[in-house]
PDB file of C-alpha atoms in Angstrom:
ATOM      1  CA  UNK A   1      -3.118 -15.193 -11.531  1.00 92.00           C
ATOM      2  CA  UNK A   2      -5.469 -15.004  -8.583  1.00 95.00           C
ATOM      3  CA  UNK A   3      -6.124 -11.851  -6.553  1.00 97.00           C
ATOM      4  CA  UNK A   4      -7.774 -12.468  -3.177  1.00 97.00           C
ATOM      5  CA  UNK A   5      -7.882 -11.460   0.442  1.00 97.00           C
ATOM      6  CA  UNK A   6      -4.800 -12.784   2.186  1.00 98.00           C
ATOM      7  CA  UNK A   7      -4.923 -15.650   4.630  1.00 97.00           C
ATOM      8  CA  UNK A   8      -2.813 -15.781   7.780  1.00 97.00           C
ATOM      9  CA  UNK A   9      -0.605 -18.452   6.163  1.00 97.00           C
ATOM     10  CA  UNK A  10       0.291 -15.895   3.419  1.00 97.00           C
ATOM     11  CA  UNK A  11       1.797 -13.392   5.841  1.00 98.00           C
ATOM     12  CA  UNK A  12       5.397 -14.735   5.885  1.00 97.00           C
ATOM     13  CA  UNK A  13       5.470 -14.519   2.065  1.00 97.00           C
ATOM     14  CA  UNK A  14       3.943 -11.046   2.165  1.00 97.00           C
ATOM     15  CA  UNK A  15       6.646 -10.023   4.632  1.00 97.00           C
ATOM     16  CA  UNK A  16       9.258 -11.046   2.051  1.00 96.00           C
ATOM     17  CA  UNK A  17       7.662  -8.571  -0.370  1.00 97.00           C
ATOM     18  CA  UNK A  18       7.386  -5.931   2.346  1.00 97.00           C
ATOM     19  CA  UNK A  19      11.140  -6.385   2.880  1.00 96.00           C
ATOM     20  CA  UNK A  20      11.749  -5.504  -0.798  1.00 96.00           C
ATOM     21  CA  UNK A  21       9.611  -2.374  -0.434  1.00 96.00           C
ATOM     22  CA  UNK A  22      11.343  -1.420   2.821  1.00 97.00           C
ATOM     23  CA  UNK A  23      14.802  -1.776   1.259  1.00 96.00           C
ATOM     24  CA  UNK A  24      13.730   0.528  -1.585  1.00 95.00           C
ATOM     25  CA  UNK A  25      12.498   3.134   0.891  1.00 96.00           C
ATOM     26  CA  UNK A  26      15.507   2.808   3.213  1.00 96.00           C
ATOM     27  CA  UNK A  27      17.790   3.268   0.209  1.00 96.00           C
ATOM     28  CA  UNK A  28      15.822   6.237  -1.103  1.00 96.00           C
ATOM     29  CA  UNK A  29      15.419   8.035   2.233  1.00 96.00           C
ATOM     30  CA  UNK A  30      17.963   6.699   4.727  1.00 96.00           C
ATOM     31  CA  UNK A  31      17.360   9.841   6.767  1.00 95.00           C
ATOM     32  CA  UNK A  32      13.791   8.672   7.485  1.00 95.00           C
ATOM     33  CA  UNK A  33      13.574   4.881   7.293  1.00 95.00           C
ATOM     34  CA  UNK A  34      15.153   2.332   9.622  1.00 93.00           C
ATOM     35  CA  UNK A  35      18.043   0.561   7.881  1.00 92.00           C
ATOM     36  CA  UNK A  36      16.741  -2.918   8.740  1.00 92.00           C
ATOM     37  CA  UNK A  37      13.389  -4.621   8.299  1.00 93.00           C
ATOM     38  CA  UNK A  38      13.241  -5.297  12.024  1.00 91.00           C
ATOM     39  CA  UNK A  39      11.170  -7.685  14.150  1.00 93.00           C
ATOM     40  CA  UNK A  40       8.609  -4.989  14.917  1.00 93.00           C
ATOM     41  CA  UNK A  41       7.948  -4.477  11.195  1.00 93.00           C
ATOM     42  CA  UNK A  42       7.833  -8.224  10.654  1.00 94.00           C
ATOM     43  CA  UNK A  43       5.265  -8.662  13.422  1.00 96.00           C
ATOM     44  CA  UNK A  44       3.215  -5.617  12.421  1.00 96.00           C
ATOM     45  CA  UNK A  45       1.628  -7.460   9.485  1.00 97.00           C
ATOM     46  CA  UNK A  46      -0.151  -9.720  11.998  1.00 97.00           C
ATOM     47  CA  UNK A  47      -1.628  -6.673  13.748  1.00 97.00           C
ATOM     48  CA  UNK A  48      -2.814  -5.373  10.395  1.00 97.00           C
ATOM     49  CA  UNK A  49      -4.324  -8.767   9.588  1.00 97.00           C
ATOM     50  CA  UNK A  50      -6.310  -8.693  12.845  1.00 97.00           C
ATOM     51  CA  UNK A  51      -7.440  -5.058  12.436  1.00 97.00           C
ATOM     52  CA  UNK A  52     -11.116  -4.860  11.434  1.00 96.00           C
ATOM     53  CA  UNK A  53     -10.462  -1.575   9.574  1.00 96.00           C
ATOM     54  CA  UNK A  54      -7.765  -3.057   7.335  1.00 97.00           C
ATOM     55  CA  UNK A  55      -7.466  -5.771   4.723  1.00 98.00           C
ATOM     56  CA  UNK A  56      -4.463  -7.426   3.135  1.00 98.00           C
ATOM     57  CA  UNK A  57      -4.845  -8.371  -0.513  1.00 98.00           C
ATOM     58  CA  UNK A  58      -2.614 -10.991  -2.120  1.00 98.00           C
ATOM     59  CA  UNK A  59      -1.718 -11.698  -5.736  1.00 97.00           C
ATOM     60  CA  UNK A  60      -0.770 -15.301  -6.395  1.00 96.00           C
ATOM     61  CA  UNK A  61       0.740 -17.033  -9.417  1.00 94.00           C
ATOM     62  CA  UNK A  62       1.115 -20.822  -9.370  1.00 92.00           C
ATOM     63  CA  UNK A  63       0.751 -20.925  -5.590  1.00 93.00           C
ATOM     64  CA  UNK A  64       3.383 -18.206  -4.972  1.00 95.00           C
ATOM     65  CA  UNK A  65       2.507 -14.820  -3.484  1.00 97.00           C
ATOM     66  CA  UNK A  66       3.863 -12.306  -5.991  1.00 96.00           C
ATOM     67  CA  UNK A  67       2.185  -9.082  -4.902  1.00 97.00           C
ATOM     68  CA  UNK A  68       0.241  -7.543  -2.050  1.00 98.00           C
ATOM     69  CA  UNK A  69      -1.600  -4.475  -0.887  1.00 98.00           C
ATOM     70  CA  UNK A  70      -2.563  -3.331   2.582  1.00 98.00           C
ATOM     71  CA  UNK A  71      -5.686  -1.176   2.559  1.00 98.00           C
ATOM     72  CA  UNK A  72      -7.543   0.563   5.335  1.00 97.00           C
ATOM     73  CA  UNK A  73     -11.001   2.027   5.601  1.00 97.00           C
ATOM     74  CA  UNK A  74     -10.888   5.726   6.493  1.00 96.00           C
ATOM     75  CA  UNK A  75     -13.827   7.674   7.922  1.00 95.00           C
ATOM     76  CA  UNK A  76     -13.209  11.406   8.205  1.00 95.00           C
ATOM     77  CA  UNK A  77     -15.975  13.307   9.984  1.00 96.00           C
ATOM     78  CA  UNK A  78     -17.024  16.728   8.837  1.00 97.00           C
ATOM     79  CA  UNK A  79     -14.901  19.524  10.257  1.00 97.00           C
ATOM     80  CA  UNK A  80     -14.889  23.306   9.976  1.00 97.00           C
ATOM     81  CA  UNK A  81     -12.455  22.813   7.061  1.00 96.00           C
ATOM     82  CA  UNK A  82     -13.822  19.864   5.153  1.00 96.00           C
ATOM     83  CA  UNK A  83     -16.801  17.723   4.403  1.00 96.00           C
ATOM     84  CA  UNK A  84     -17.161  14.212   5.800  1.00 95.00           C
ATOM     85  CA  UNK A  85     -15.372  11.628   3.674  1.00 95.00           C
ATOM     86  CA  UNK A  86     -15.147   7.837   3.615  1.00 96.00           C
ATOM     87  CA  UNK A  87     -12.513   6.246   1.417  1.00 97.00           C
ATOM     88  CA  UNK A  88     -10.115   3.342   1.000  1.00 97.00           C
ATOM     89  CA  UNK A  89      -6.447   4.110   1.596  1.00 98.00           C
ATOM     90  CA  UNK A  90      -3.651   1.973   0.184  1.00 98.00           C
ATOM     91  CA  UNK A  91      -1.124   1.870   3.021  1.00 97.00           C
ATOM     92  CA  UNK A  92       1.398  -0.579   1.561  1.00 97.00           C
ATOM     93  CA  UNK A  93       1.790  -1.991  -1.930  1.00 97.00           C
ATOM     94  CA  UNK A  94       4.394  -4.170  -3.573  1.00 96.00           C
ATOM     95  CA  UNK A  95       5.078  -6.610  -6.370  1.00 96.00           C
ATOM     96  CA  UNK A  96       7.955  -9.095  -6.258  1.00 95.00           C
ATOM     97  CA  UNK A  97      10.920  -7.876  -8.306  1.00 91.00           C
ATOM     98  CA  UNK A  98      10.774 -11.043 -10.406  1.00 89.00           C
ATOM     99  CA  UNK A  99       7.100 -10.475 -11.297  1.00 88.00           C
ATOM    100  CA  UNK A 100       7.081  -6.799 -12.225  1.00 89.00           C
ATOM    101  CA  UNK A 101       5.827  -5.648 -15.624  1.00 88.00           C
ATOM    102  CA  UNK A 102       3.623  -8.739 -15.933  1.00 86.00           C
ATOM    103  CA  UNK A 103       0.299  -7.128 -14.971  1.00 91.00           C
ATOM    104  CA  UNK A 104       0.383  -8.101 -11.292  1.00 95.00           C
ATOM    105  CA  UNK A 105       0.161  -4.538  -9.998  1.00 95.00           C
ATOM    106  CA  UNK A 106      -2.531  -3.587 -12.493  1.00 96.00           C
ATOM    107  CA  UNK A 107      -4.652  -6.580 -11.495  1.00 96.00           C
ATOM    108  CA  UNK A 108      -4.132  -5.771  -7.809  1.00 97.00           C
ATOM    109  CA  UNK A 109      -5.449  -2.257  -8.422  1.00 96.00           C
ATOM    110  CA  UNK A 110      -8.384  -3.568 -10.466  1.00 97.00           C
ATOM    111  CA  UNK A 111      -9.266  -5.686  -7.426  1.00 97.00           C
ATOM    112  CA  UNK A 112      -8.778  -2.741  -5.041  1.00 97.00           C
ATOM    113  CA  UNK A 113     -11.056  -0.519  -7.132  1.00 96.00           C
ATOM    114  CA  UNK A 114     -13.761  -3.201  -7.232  1.00 96.00           C
ATOM    115  CA  UNK A 115     -13.345  -3.860  -3.519  1.00 96.00           C
ATOM    116  CA  UNK A 116     -13.811  -0.152  -2.773  1.00 96.00           C
ATOM    117  CA  UNK A 117     -16.930  -0.024  -4.961  1.00 96.00           C
ATOM    118  CA  UNK A 118     -18.403  -3.041  -3.130  1.00 95.00           C
ATOM    119  CA  UNK A 119     -17.921  -1.123   0.140  1.00 95.00           C
ATOM    120  CA  UNK A 120     -19.636   1.948  -1.399  1.00 95.00           C
ATOM    121  CA  UNK A 121     -16.402   3.924  -1.360  1.00 95.00           C
ATOM    122  CA  UNK A 122     -15.909   6.017  -4.461  1.00 88.00           C
ATOM    123  CA  UNK A 123     -12.322   7.039  -3.712  1.00 95.00           C
ATOM    124  CA  UNK A 124      -9.068   5.131  -3.309  1.00 97.00           C
ATOM    125  CA  UNK A 125      -6.111   7.144  -2.045  1.00 96.00           C
ATOM    126  CA  UNK A 126      -2.424   6.500  -1.504  1.00 96.00           C
ATOM    127  CA  UNK A 127       0.762   8.391  -0.897  1.00 95.00           C
ATOM    128  CA  UNK A 128       4.217   7.702  -2.189  1.00 94.00           C
ATOM    129  CA  UNK A 129       7.750   8.960  -1.888  1.00 95.00           C
ATOM    130  CA  UNK A 130       8.942  11.419  -4.515  1.00 93.00           C
ATOM    131  CA  UNK A 131      12.196   9.536  -5.176  1.00 94.00           C
ATOM    132  CA  UNK A 132      10.223   6.492  -6.368  1.00 94.00           C
ATOM    133  CA  UNK A 133       9.699   7.567  -9.974  1.00 93.00           C
ATOM    134  CA  UNK A 134       8.773   4.045 -11.101  1.00 92.00           C
ATOM    135  CA  UNK A 135       5.928   3.930  -8.586  1.00 94.00           C
ATOM    136  CA  UNK A 136       4.674   7.334  -9.731  1.00 94.00           C
ATOM    137  CA  UNK A 137       4.557   6.210 -13.362  1.00 94.00           C
ATOM    138  CA  UNK A 138       2.786   3.002 -12.390  1.00 93.00           C
ATOM    139  CA  UNK A 139       0.179   4.706 -10.177  1.00 95.00           C
ATOM    140  CA  UNK A 140      -0.554   7.232 -12.916  1.00 95.00           C
ATOM    141  CA  UNK A 141      -0.909   4.384 -15.423  1.00 94.00           C
ATOM    142  CA  UNK A 142      -3.679   2.801 -13.310  1.00 95.00           C
ATOM    143  CA  UNK A 143      -5.568   6.088 -13.021  1.00 95.00           C
ATOM    144  CA  UNK A 144      -4.277   7.917  -9.944  1.00 95.00           C
ATOM    145  CA  UNK A 145      -3.933  11.699 -10.068  1.00 95.00           C
ATOM    146  CA  UNK A 146      -1.926  13.913  -7.727  1.00 94.00           C
ATOM    147  CA  UNK A 147      -4.228  16.150  -5.699  1.00 92.00           C
ATOM    148  CA  UNK A 148      -1.987  17.102  -2.766  1.00 92.00           C
ATOM    149  CA  UNK A 149       1.747  17.363  -2.081  1.00 90.00           C
ATOM    150  CA  UNK A 150       3.875  17.152   1.029  1.00 90.00           C
ATOM    151  CA  UNK A 151       6.979  19.310   0.907  1.00 91.00           C
ATOM    152  CA  UNK A 152       9.965  19.717   3.202  1.00 92.00           C
ATOM    153  CA  UNK A 153      12.675  22.230   3.883  1.00 93.00           C
ATOM    154  CA  UNK A 154      15.866  21.047   5.535  1.00 89.00           C
ATOM    155  CA  UNK A 155      18.123  23.608   7.117  1.00 90.00           C
TER     156      UNK A 155
END
């Protein structure tokens, strides 16, 4: 397996994985997510690729993209409420259904952690949807800890 920064030619394959992630989210929260992985979402990966504050990381096995992560560099200035912070945020993450439980996700996060350290960022953050219990177990298994919660009340 090879983990590397994605190339533009990888983006159609990454979109296939993003489709899997989108379907999971649309099924879990149809009240929030669009039902279809539309053209705007498909094209958005190219904007991310061109954004100097983001990177797309690809996992490849035998020439096939089997996992990906979209990360962005976040700079939060000091405010009356908090100290200045710089960190790496995982915006999107996915592993092909056929490749799960084979170490792909763990190796992606090993790469992400090393990548953050190379950029002198000591924190990697992400958020996830509460219905996705499998993701929660996985993220905890690679060392993430919950430090904040979003809650909702529907009337």
